[in-house]
Coordinates of C-alpha atoms (C1' of nucleotides) in Angstrom, one line a residue:
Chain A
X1 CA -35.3 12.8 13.6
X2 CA -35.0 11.8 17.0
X3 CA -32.4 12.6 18.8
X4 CA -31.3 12.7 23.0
X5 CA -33.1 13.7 25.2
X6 CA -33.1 16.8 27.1
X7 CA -29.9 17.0 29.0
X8 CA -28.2 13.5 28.2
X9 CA -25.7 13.5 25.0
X10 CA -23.7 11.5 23.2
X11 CA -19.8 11.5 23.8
X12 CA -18.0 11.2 20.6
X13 CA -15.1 9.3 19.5
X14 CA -13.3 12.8 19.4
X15 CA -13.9 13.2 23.0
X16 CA -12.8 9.4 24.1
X17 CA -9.2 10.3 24.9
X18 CA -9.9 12.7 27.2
X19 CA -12.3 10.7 29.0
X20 CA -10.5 7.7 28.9
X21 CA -7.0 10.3 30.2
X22 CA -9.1 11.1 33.2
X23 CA -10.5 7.5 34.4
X24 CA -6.9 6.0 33.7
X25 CA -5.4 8.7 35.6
X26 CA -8.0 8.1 38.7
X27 CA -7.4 4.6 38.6
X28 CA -3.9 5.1 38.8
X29 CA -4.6 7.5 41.7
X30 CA -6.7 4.5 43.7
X31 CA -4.2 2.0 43.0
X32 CA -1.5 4.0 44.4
X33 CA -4.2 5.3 47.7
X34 CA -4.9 1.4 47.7
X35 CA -8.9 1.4 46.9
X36 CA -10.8 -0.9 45.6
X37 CA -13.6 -0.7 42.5
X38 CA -16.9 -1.5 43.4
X39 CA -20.4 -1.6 41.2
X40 CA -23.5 -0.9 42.5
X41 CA -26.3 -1.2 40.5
X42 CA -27.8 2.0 38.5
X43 CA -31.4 2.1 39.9
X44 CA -31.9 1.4 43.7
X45 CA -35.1 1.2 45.9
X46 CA -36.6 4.9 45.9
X47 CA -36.3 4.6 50.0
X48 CA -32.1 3.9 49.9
X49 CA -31.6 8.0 48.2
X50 CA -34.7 9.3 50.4
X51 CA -33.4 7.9 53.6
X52 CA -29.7 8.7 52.8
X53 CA -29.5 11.8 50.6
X54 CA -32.2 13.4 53.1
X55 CA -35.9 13.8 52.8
X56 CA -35.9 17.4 52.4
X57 CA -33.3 18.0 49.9
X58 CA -34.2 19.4 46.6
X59 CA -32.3 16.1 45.1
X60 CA -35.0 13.6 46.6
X61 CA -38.1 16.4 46.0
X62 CA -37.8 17.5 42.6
X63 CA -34.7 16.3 40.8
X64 CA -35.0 12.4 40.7
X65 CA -36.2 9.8 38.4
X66 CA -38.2 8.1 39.7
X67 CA -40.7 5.3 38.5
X68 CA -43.0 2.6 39.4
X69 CA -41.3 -1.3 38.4
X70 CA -44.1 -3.4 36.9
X71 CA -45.7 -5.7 39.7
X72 CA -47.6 -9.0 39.5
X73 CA -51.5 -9.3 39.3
X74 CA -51.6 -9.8 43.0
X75 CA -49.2 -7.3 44.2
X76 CA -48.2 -3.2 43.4
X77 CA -44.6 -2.9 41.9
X78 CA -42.0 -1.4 43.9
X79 CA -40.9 2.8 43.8
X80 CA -37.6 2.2 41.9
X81 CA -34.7 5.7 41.3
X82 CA -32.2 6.1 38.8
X83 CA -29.2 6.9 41.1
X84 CA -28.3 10.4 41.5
X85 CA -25.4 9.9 43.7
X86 CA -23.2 7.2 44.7
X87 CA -22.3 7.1 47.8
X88 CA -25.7 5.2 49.4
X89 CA -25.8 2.8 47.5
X90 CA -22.2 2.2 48.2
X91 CA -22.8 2.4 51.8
X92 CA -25.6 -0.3 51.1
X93 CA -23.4 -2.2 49.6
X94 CA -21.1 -2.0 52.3
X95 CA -23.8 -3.3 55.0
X96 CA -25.1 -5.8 53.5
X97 CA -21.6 -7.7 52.0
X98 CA -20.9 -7.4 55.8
X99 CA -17.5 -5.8 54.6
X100 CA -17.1 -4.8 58.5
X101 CA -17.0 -8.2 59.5
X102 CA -14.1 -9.2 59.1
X103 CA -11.8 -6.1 59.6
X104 CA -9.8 -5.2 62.5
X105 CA -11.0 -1.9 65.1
X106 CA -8.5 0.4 63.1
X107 CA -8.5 -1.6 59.4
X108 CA -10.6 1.0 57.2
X109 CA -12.6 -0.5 53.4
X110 CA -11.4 1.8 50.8
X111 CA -13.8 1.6 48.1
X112 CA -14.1 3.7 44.5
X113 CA -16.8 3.7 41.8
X114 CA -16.8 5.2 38.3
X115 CA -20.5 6.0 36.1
X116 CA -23.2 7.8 35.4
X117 CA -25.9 9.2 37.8
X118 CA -28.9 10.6 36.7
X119 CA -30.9 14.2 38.4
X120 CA -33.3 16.1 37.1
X121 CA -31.8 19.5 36.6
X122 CA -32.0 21.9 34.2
X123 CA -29.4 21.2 32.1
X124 CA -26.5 24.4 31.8
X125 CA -22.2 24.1 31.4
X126 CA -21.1 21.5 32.6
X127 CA -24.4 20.1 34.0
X128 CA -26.1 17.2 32.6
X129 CA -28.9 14.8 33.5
X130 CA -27.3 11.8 32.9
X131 CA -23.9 12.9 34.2
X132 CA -20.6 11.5 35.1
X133 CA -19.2 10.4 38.2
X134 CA -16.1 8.9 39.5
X135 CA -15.6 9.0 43.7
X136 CA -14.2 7.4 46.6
X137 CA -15.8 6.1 50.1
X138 CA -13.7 4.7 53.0
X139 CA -15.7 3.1 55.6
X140 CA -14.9 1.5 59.1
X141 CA -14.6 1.8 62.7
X142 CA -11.9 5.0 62.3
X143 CA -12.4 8.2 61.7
X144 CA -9.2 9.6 61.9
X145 CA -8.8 12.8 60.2
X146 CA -5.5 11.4 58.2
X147 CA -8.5 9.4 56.6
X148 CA -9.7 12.8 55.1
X149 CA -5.7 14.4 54.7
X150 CA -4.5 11.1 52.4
X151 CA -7.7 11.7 50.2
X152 CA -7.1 14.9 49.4
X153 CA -3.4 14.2 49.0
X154 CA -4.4 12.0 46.0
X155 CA -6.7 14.4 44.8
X156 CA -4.0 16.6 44.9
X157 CA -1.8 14.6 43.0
X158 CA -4.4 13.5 40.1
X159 CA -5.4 17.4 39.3
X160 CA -1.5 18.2 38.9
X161 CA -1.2 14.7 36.7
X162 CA -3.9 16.4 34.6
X163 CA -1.9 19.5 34.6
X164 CA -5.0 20.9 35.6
X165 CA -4.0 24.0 37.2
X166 CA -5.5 27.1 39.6
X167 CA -7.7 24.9 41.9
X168 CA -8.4 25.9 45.2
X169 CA -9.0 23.2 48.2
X170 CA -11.6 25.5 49.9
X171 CA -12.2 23.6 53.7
X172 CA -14.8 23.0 56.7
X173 CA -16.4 21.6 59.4
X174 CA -19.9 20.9 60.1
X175 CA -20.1 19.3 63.1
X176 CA -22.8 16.6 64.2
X177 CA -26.3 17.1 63.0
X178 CA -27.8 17.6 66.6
X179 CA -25.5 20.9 66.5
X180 CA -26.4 21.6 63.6
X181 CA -30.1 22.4 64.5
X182 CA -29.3 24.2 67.2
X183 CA -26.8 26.3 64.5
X184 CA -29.2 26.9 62.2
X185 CA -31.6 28.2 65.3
X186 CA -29.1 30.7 65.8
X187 CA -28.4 31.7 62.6
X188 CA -32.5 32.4 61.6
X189 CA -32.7 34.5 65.4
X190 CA -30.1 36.8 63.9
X191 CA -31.2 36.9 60.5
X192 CA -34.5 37.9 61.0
X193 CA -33.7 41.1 62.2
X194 CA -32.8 41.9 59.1
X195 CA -35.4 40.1 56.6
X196 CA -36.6 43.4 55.3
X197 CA -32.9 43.9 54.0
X198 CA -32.3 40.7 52.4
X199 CA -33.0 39.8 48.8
X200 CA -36.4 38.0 47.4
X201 CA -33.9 34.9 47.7
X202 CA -32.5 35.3 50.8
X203 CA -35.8 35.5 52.0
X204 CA -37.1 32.1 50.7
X205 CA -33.8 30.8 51.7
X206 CA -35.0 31.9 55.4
X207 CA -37.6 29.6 55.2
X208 CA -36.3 26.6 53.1
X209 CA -32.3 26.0 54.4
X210 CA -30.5 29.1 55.7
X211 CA -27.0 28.2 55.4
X212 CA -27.7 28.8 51.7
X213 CA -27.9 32.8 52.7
X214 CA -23.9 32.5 52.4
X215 CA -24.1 31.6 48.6
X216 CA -26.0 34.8 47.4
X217 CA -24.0 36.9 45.0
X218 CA -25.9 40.1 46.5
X219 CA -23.8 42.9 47.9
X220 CA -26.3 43.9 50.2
X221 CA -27.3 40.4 51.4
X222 CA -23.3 39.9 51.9
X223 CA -23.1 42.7 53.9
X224 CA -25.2 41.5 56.2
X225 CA -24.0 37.8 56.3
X226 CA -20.5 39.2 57.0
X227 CA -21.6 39.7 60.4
X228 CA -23.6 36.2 60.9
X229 CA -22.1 33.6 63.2
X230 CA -20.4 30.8 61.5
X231 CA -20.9 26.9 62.3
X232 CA -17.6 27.5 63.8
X233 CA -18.5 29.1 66.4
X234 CA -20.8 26.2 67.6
X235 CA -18.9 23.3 66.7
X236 CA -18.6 20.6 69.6
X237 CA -15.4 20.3 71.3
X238 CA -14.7 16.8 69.5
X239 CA -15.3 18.4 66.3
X240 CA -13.5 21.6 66.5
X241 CA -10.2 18.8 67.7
X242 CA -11.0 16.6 64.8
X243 CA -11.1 20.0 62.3
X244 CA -7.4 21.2 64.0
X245 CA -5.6 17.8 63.7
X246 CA -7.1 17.6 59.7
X247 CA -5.9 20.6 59.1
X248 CA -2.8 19.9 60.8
X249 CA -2.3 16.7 58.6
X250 CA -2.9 18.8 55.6
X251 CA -0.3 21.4 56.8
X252 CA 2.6 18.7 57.1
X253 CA 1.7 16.8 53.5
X254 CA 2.3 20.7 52.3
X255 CA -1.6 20.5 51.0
X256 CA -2.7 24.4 50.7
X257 CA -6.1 25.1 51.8
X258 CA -8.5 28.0 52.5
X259 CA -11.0 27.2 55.5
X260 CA -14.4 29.2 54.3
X261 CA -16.6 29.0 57.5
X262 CA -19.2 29.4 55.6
X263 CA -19.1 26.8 53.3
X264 CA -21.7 24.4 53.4
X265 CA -23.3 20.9 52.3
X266 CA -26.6 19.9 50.4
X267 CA -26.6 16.3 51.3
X268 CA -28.3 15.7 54.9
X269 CA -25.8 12.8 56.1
X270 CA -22.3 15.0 55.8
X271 CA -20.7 15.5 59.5
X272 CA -17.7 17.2 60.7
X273 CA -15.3 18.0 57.2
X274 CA -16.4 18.9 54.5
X275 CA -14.4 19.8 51.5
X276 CA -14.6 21.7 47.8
X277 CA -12.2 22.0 44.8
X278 CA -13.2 24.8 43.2
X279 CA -11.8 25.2 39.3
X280 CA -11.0 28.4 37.7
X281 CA -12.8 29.0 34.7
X282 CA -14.7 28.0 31.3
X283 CA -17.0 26.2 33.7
X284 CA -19.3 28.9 33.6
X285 CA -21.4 29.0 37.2
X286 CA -20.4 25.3 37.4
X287 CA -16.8 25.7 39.2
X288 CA -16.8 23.2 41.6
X289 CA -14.8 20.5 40.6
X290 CA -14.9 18.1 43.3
X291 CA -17.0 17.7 46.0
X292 CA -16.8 15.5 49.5
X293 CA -17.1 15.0 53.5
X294 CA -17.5 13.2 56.5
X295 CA -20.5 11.1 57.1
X296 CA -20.2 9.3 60.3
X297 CA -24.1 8.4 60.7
X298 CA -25.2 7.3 57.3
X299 CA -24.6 3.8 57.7
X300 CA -27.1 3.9 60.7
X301 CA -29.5 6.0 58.5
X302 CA -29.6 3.4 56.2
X303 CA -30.3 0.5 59.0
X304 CA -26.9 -0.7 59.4
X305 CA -24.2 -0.7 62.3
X306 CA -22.4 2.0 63.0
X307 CA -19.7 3.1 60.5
X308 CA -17.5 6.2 60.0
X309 CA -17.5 7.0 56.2
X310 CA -15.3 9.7 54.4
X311 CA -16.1 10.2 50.9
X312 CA -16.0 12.6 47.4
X313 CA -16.6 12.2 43.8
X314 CA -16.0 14.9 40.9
X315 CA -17.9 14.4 37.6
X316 CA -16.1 13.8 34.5
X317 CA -18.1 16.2 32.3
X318 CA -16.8 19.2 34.3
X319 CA -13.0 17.7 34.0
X320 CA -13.3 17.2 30.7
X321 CA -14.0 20.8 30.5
X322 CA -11.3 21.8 32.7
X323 CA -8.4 20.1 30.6
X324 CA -6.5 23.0 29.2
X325 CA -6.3 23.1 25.4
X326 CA -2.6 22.2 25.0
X327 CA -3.2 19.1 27.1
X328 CA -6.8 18.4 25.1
X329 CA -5.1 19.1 22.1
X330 CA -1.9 16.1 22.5
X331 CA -4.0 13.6 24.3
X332 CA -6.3 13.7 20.9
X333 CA -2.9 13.9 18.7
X334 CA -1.9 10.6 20.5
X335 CA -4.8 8.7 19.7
X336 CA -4.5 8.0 16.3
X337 CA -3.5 4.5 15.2
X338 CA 0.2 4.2 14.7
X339 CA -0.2 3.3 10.6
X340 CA -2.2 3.2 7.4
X341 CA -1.4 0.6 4.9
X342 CA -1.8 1.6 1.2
X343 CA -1.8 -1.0 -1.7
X344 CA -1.7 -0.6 -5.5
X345 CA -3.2 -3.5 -7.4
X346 CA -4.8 -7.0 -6.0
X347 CA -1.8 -9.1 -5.2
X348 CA -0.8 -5.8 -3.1
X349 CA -4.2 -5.8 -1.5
X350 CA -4.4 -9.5 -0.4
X351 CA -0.7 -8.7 0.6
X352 CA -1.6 -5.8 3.0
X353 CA -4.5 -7.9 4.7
X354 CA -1.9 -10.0 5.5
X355 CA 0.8 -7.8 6.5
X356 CA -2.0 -5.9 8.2
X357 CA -2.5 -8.9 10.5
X358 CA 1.4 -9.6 11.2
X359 CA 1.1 -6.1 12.3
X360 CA -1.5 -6.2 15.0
X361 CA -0.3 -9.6 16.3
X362 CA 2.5 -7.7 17.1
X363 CA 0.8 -5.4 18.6
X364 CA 0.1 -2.1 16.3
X365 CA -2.9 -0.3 15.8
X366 CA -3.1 -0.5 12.1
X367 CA -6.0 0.9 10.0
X368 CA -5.8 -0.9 6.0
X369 CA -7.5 0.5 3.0
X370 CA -10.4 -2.2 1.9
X371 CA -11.2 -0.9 -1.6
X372 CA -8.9 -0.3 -4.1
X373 CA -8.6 3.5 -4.9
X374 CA -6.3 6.1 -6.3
X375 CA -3.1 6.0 -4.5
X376 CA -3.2 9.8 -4.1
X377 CA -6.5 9.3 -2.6
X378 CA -5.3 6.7 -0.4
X379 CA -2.2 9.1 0.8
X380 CA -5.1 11.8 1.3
X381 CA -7.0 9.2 3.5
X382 CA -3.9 7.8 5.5
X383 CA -3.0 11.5 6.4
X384 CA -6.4 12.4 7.1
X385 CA -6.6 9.6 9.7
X386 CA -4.1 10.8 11.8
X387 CA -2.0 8.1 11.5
X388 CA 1.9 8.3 12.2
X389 CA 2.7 6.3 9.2
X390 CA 1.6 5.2 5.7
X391 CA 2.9 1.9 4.9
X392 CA 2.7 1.8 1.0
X393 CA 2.4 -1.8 -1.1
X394 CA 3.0 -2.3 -4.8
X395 CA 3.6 -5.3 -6.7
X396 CA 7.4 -4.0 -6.7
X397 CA 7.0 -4.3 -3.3
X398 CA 5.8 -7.5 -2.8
X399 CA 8.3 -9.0 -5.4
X400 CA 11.1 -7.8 -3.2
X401 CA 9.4 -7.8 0.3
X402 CA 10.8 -4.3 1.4
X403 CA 7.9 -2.0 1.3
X404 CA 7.5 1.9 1.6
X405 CA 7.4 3.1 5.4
X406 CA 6.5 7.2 5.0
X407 CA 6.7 9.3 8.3
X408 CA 3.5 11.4 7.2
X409 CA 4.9 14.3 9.4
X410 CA 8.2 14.2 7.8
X411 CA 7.3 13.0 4.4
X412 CA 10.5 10.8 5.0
X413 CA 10.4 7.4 3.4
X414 CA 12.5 4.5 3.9
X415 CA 12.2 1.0 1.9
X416 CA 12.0 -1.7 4.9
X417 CA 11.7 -5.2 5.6
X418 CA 8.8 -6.4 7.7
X419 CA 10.7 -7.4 10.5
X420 CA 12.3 -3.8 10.2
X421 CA 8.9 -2.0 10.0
X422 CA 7.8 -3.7 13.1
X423 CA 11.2 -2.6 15.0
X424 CA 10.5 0.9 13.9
X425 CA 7.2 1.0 14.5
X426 CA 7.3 -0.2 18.1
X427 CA 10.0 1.8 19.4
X428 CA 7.8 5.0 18.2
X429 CA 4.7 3.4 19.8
Chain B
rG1 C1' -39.8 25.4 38.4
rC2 C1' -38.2 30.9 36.9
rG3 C1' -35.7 34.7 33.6
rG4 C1' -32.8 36.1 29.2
rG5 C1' -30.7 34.7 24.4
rU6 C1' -30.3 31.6 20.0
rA7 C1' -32.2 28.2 15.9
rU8 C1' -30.0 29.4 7.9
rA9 C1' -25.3 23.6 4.2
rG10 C1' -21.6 18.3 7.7
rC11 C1' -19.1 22.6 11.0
rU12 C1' -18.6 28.1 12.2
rC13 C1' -21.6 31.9 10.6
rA14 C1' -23.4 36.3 7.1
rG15 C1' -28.2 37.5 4.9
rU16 C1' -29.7 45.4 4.4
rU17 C1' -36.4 49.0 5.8
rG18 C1' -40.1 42.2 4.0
rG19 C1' -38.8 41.7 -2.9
rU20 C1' -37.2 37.4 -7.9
rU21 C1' -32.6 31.5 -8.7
rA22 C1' -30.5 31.9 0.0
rG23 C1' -24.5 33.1 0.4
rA24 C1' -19.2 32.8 2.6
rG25 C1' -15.1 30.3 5.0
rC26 C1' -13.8 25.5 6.5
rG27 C1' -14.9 20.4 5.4
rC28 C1' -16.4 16.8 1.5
rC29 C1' -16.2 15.0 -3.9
rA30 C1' -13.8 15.4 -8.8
rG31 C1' -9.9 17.4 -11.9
rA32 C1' -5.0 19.9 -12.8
rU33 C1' -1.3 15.1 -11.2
rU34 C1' -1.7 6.7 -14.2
rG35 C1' 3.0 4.7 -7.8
rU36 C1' 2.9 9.2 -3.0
rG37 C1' -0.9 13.1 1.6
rG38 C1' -0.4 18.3 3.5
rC39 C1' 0.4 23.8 -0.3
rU40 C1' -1.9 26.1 -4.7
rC41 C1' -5.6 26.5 -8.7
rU42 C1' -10.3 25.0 -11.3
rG43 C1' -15.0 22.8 -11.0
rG44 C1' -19.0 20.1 -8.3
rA45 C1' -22.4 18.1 -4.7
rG46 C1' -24.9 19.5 -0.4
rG47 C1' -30.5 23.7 2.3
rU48 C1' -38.4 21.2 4.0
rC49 C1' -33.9 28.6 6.5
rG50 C1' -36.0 24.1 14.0
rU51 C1' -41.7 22.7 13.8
rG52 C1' -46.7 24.5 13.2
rG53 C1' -49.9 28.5 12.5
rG54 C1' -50.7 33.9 11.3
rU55 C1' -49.9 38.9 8.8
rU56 C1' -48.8 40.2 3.5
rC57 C1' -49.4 40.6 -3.5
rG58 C1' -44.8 38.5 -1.5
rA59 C1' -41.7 35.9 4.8
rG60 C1' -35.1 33.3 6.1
rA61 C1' -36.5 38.3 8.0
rC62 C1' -42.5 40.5 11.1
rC63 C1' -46.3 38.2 14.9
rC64 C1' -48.1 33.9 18.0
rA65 C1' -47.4 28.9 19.8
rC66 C1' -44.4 24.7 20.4
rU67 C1' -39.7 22.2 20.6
rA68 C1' -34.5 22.1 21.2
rC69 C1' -29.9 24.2 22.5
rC70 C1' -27.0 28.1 25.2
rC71 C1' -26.4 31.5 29.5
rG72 C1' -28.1 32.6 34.3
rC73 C1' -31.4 31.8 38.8
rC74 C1' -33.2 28.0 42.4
rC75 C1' -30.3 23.9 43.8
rC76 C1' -26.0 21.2 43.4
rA77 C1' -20.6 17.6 41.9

RNA sequence: GCGGGUAUAGCUCAGUUGGUUAGAGCGCCAGAUUGUGGCUCUGGAGGUCGUGGGUUCGAGACCCACUACCCGCCCCA
């Protein structure tokens, strides 16, 4: 048999509420915040996520697909990448529509994007590799902190219209890249003092990207690290103003946050804040729920003019996941089509495709039996499918034109005109 | 890329030191009940025991390889 393919999967029709709860509930969120939707396309030129997403990073080394495009006899097809983030190939998007063109010094482009990107991970909870994505960019000349404060204020809201609970807004700054060389010179003088002490990882860590040293789960290694100097203590006197007046917008929208110094980012182009929601549990090692920054040099990166850019996304396979079982559990309930039609005999059944149809033009969601069957077996089906309501059709029925409306929660049935059923049905809708 | 675990019915799982026709619960189908579902009772269908090889008189079980999934590491949303 064949089936998907190592980390990609299908989402089921049992699922689709869920889904559809959190993307109505985001758009919601950007209508409010005033974004946009944009669509980029799903495979890019190779060079777009090396040059944005960083050369180095473990995303552009190991974890992206990446394949030749078929040329012509007389020239070499182009290096073409499944995307396995967003935001560049926004930011493309964004320089070549010229979307700065016609905006005013302080007038920000507030853009958001919703679909799957594709890494090459090894799949785990919550981790896929064709994954879920839905984020937000705003782009323009400002780079006022209230830029990052309103952002988070909306994320703020869409968790608690999720009634997703026990997140924490975990906060940072990371300055400008030139500091952050000189940082992570710093940081390697005093760790290698104590290389011996570290842990196998750590040690590779050294070598590879330091700031990762804050992540390990050793107790020794922490130890240690305790003791490290933070990026805070480097940051440039711009950015250390530009951290205290975010924070101070967060403070008066009532926004809680913890400020971890030692928080850091895996994509090169992030400056100044960067920010994490962390979820509580069932995620398994996966907790991060939402993930974004500053990046006030990626538009230059990518060979455009300069642009300040603030940006996150979350993906929707670890919200899914996060929806607590009462709230999984009604959003599924209120899914199910709002009645079942039932008919006994042939006039009945050319009735109830009829009646069906008067139905839906009015705008039910109606689900009809096709075949004629056992009326107990049609009962079993109608409760079965969830449905509210069994509307049930006889030739009785059809002489007198009041049919059988059963509650199939209640077992309450009432014999109804059309018109009637249509009142009922609606107001229950 | 590395480490650990798992793979038996549609689903969740049992299956004794290797022994004859591989089980349960749920679900599904039928009947008890000719126009009324859920509860109950009775019966039924449904399995290349992940794939391939090996050991053995005999393998669902033991060994090897492969594949997939799960958990963790690296890394990351």
């Amino acid at each position: 048999m064949i089936q998907t393919v190592r980390g990609t999967r299908d989402i089921l029709p049992e699922d689709m509420a869920l889904w559809h709860r959190i993307e109505d509930v985001a758009r919601e969120a950007f209508r409010r915040y005033g974004f946009s939707e944009i669509r980029t396309p799903i495979f890019e030129k190779t060079e777009l996520f090396s040059r944005g997403v960083g050369e180095a990073s473990d995303i552009v080394n190991k974890e992206m697909y990446t394949f030749i495009d078929r040329g012509r006899e007389d020239r070499e097809g182009e290096s073409l990448t499944l995307r396995p983030e967003n935001t560049a190939s926004v930011v493309r998007s964004y320089i070549q529509h010229k979307m700065f063109a016609d905006k005013s010094p302080g007038e920000v482009t507030k853009l958001y994007y919703a679909g799957p990107m594709f890494r090459r991970e090894r799949p785990q909870a919550g981790r896929y590799r064709q994954f879920y994505q839905i984020g937000a960019e705003v782009l323009g000349a400002s780079d006022d902190p209230a830029i990052e404060a309103e952002s988070i204020e909306m994320l703020d809201w869409f968790l608690k219209e999720l009634k997703i609970a026990n997140t924490r807004l975990m906060i940072n700054s990371v300055g400008e890249p030139a500091m952050r060389v000189e940082y992570l010179e710093k940081l390697r003088e005093a760790l290698k003092p104590h290389l011996a002490d570290l842990c196998e990882d750590c040690n590779q860590r050294y070598e590879t990207n330091a700031l990762r040293v804050f992540d390990c789960k050793n107790e020794k290694c922490r130890s240690i690290i305790a003791d490290m100097p933070t990026i805070n203590d480097y940051l440039d006197q711009a950015s250390r103003e530009h951290f205290e007046q975010f924070r101070a917008h967060l403070d008066a929208r009532g926004v809680e946050y913890i400020v971890n110094p030692r928080m850091v980012r895996g994509l090169d182009y992030y400056t100044r804040t960067a920010f994490e929601i962390l979820g509580s549990d069932g995620l398994g090692a996966q907790n991060t729920l939402v993930g974004g920054g500053r990046y006030d040099k990626l538009s230059e990166t990518l060979g455009g003019p300069p642009a300040k850019g603030f940006g996150f996304a979350f993906g929707l396979d670890r919200m899914v996941l996060s929806l607590s079982e009462s709230e999984a559990a009604a959003l599924r309930l209120a899914d199910s089509p709002d009645v079942y039609i039932v008919f006994m005999g042939s006039t009945a059944r050319s009735k109830s495709f009829l009646i069906a149809r008067d139905l839906r033009l009015a705008g039910l969601s109606v689900l009809v039996e096709f075949e004629e069957r056992k009326m107990k077996k049609a009962m079993a089906q109608a409760s079965r499918s969830r449905c509210r309501y069994a509307l049930i059709i006889g030739d009785d029925e059809v002489a007198s034109e009041r049919y059988g409306l059963k509650n199939l929660s209640t077992g309450e049935q009432e014999s109804l005109g059309i018109g009637e059923i249509i009142g009922r049905l609606k107001i229950q809708q």
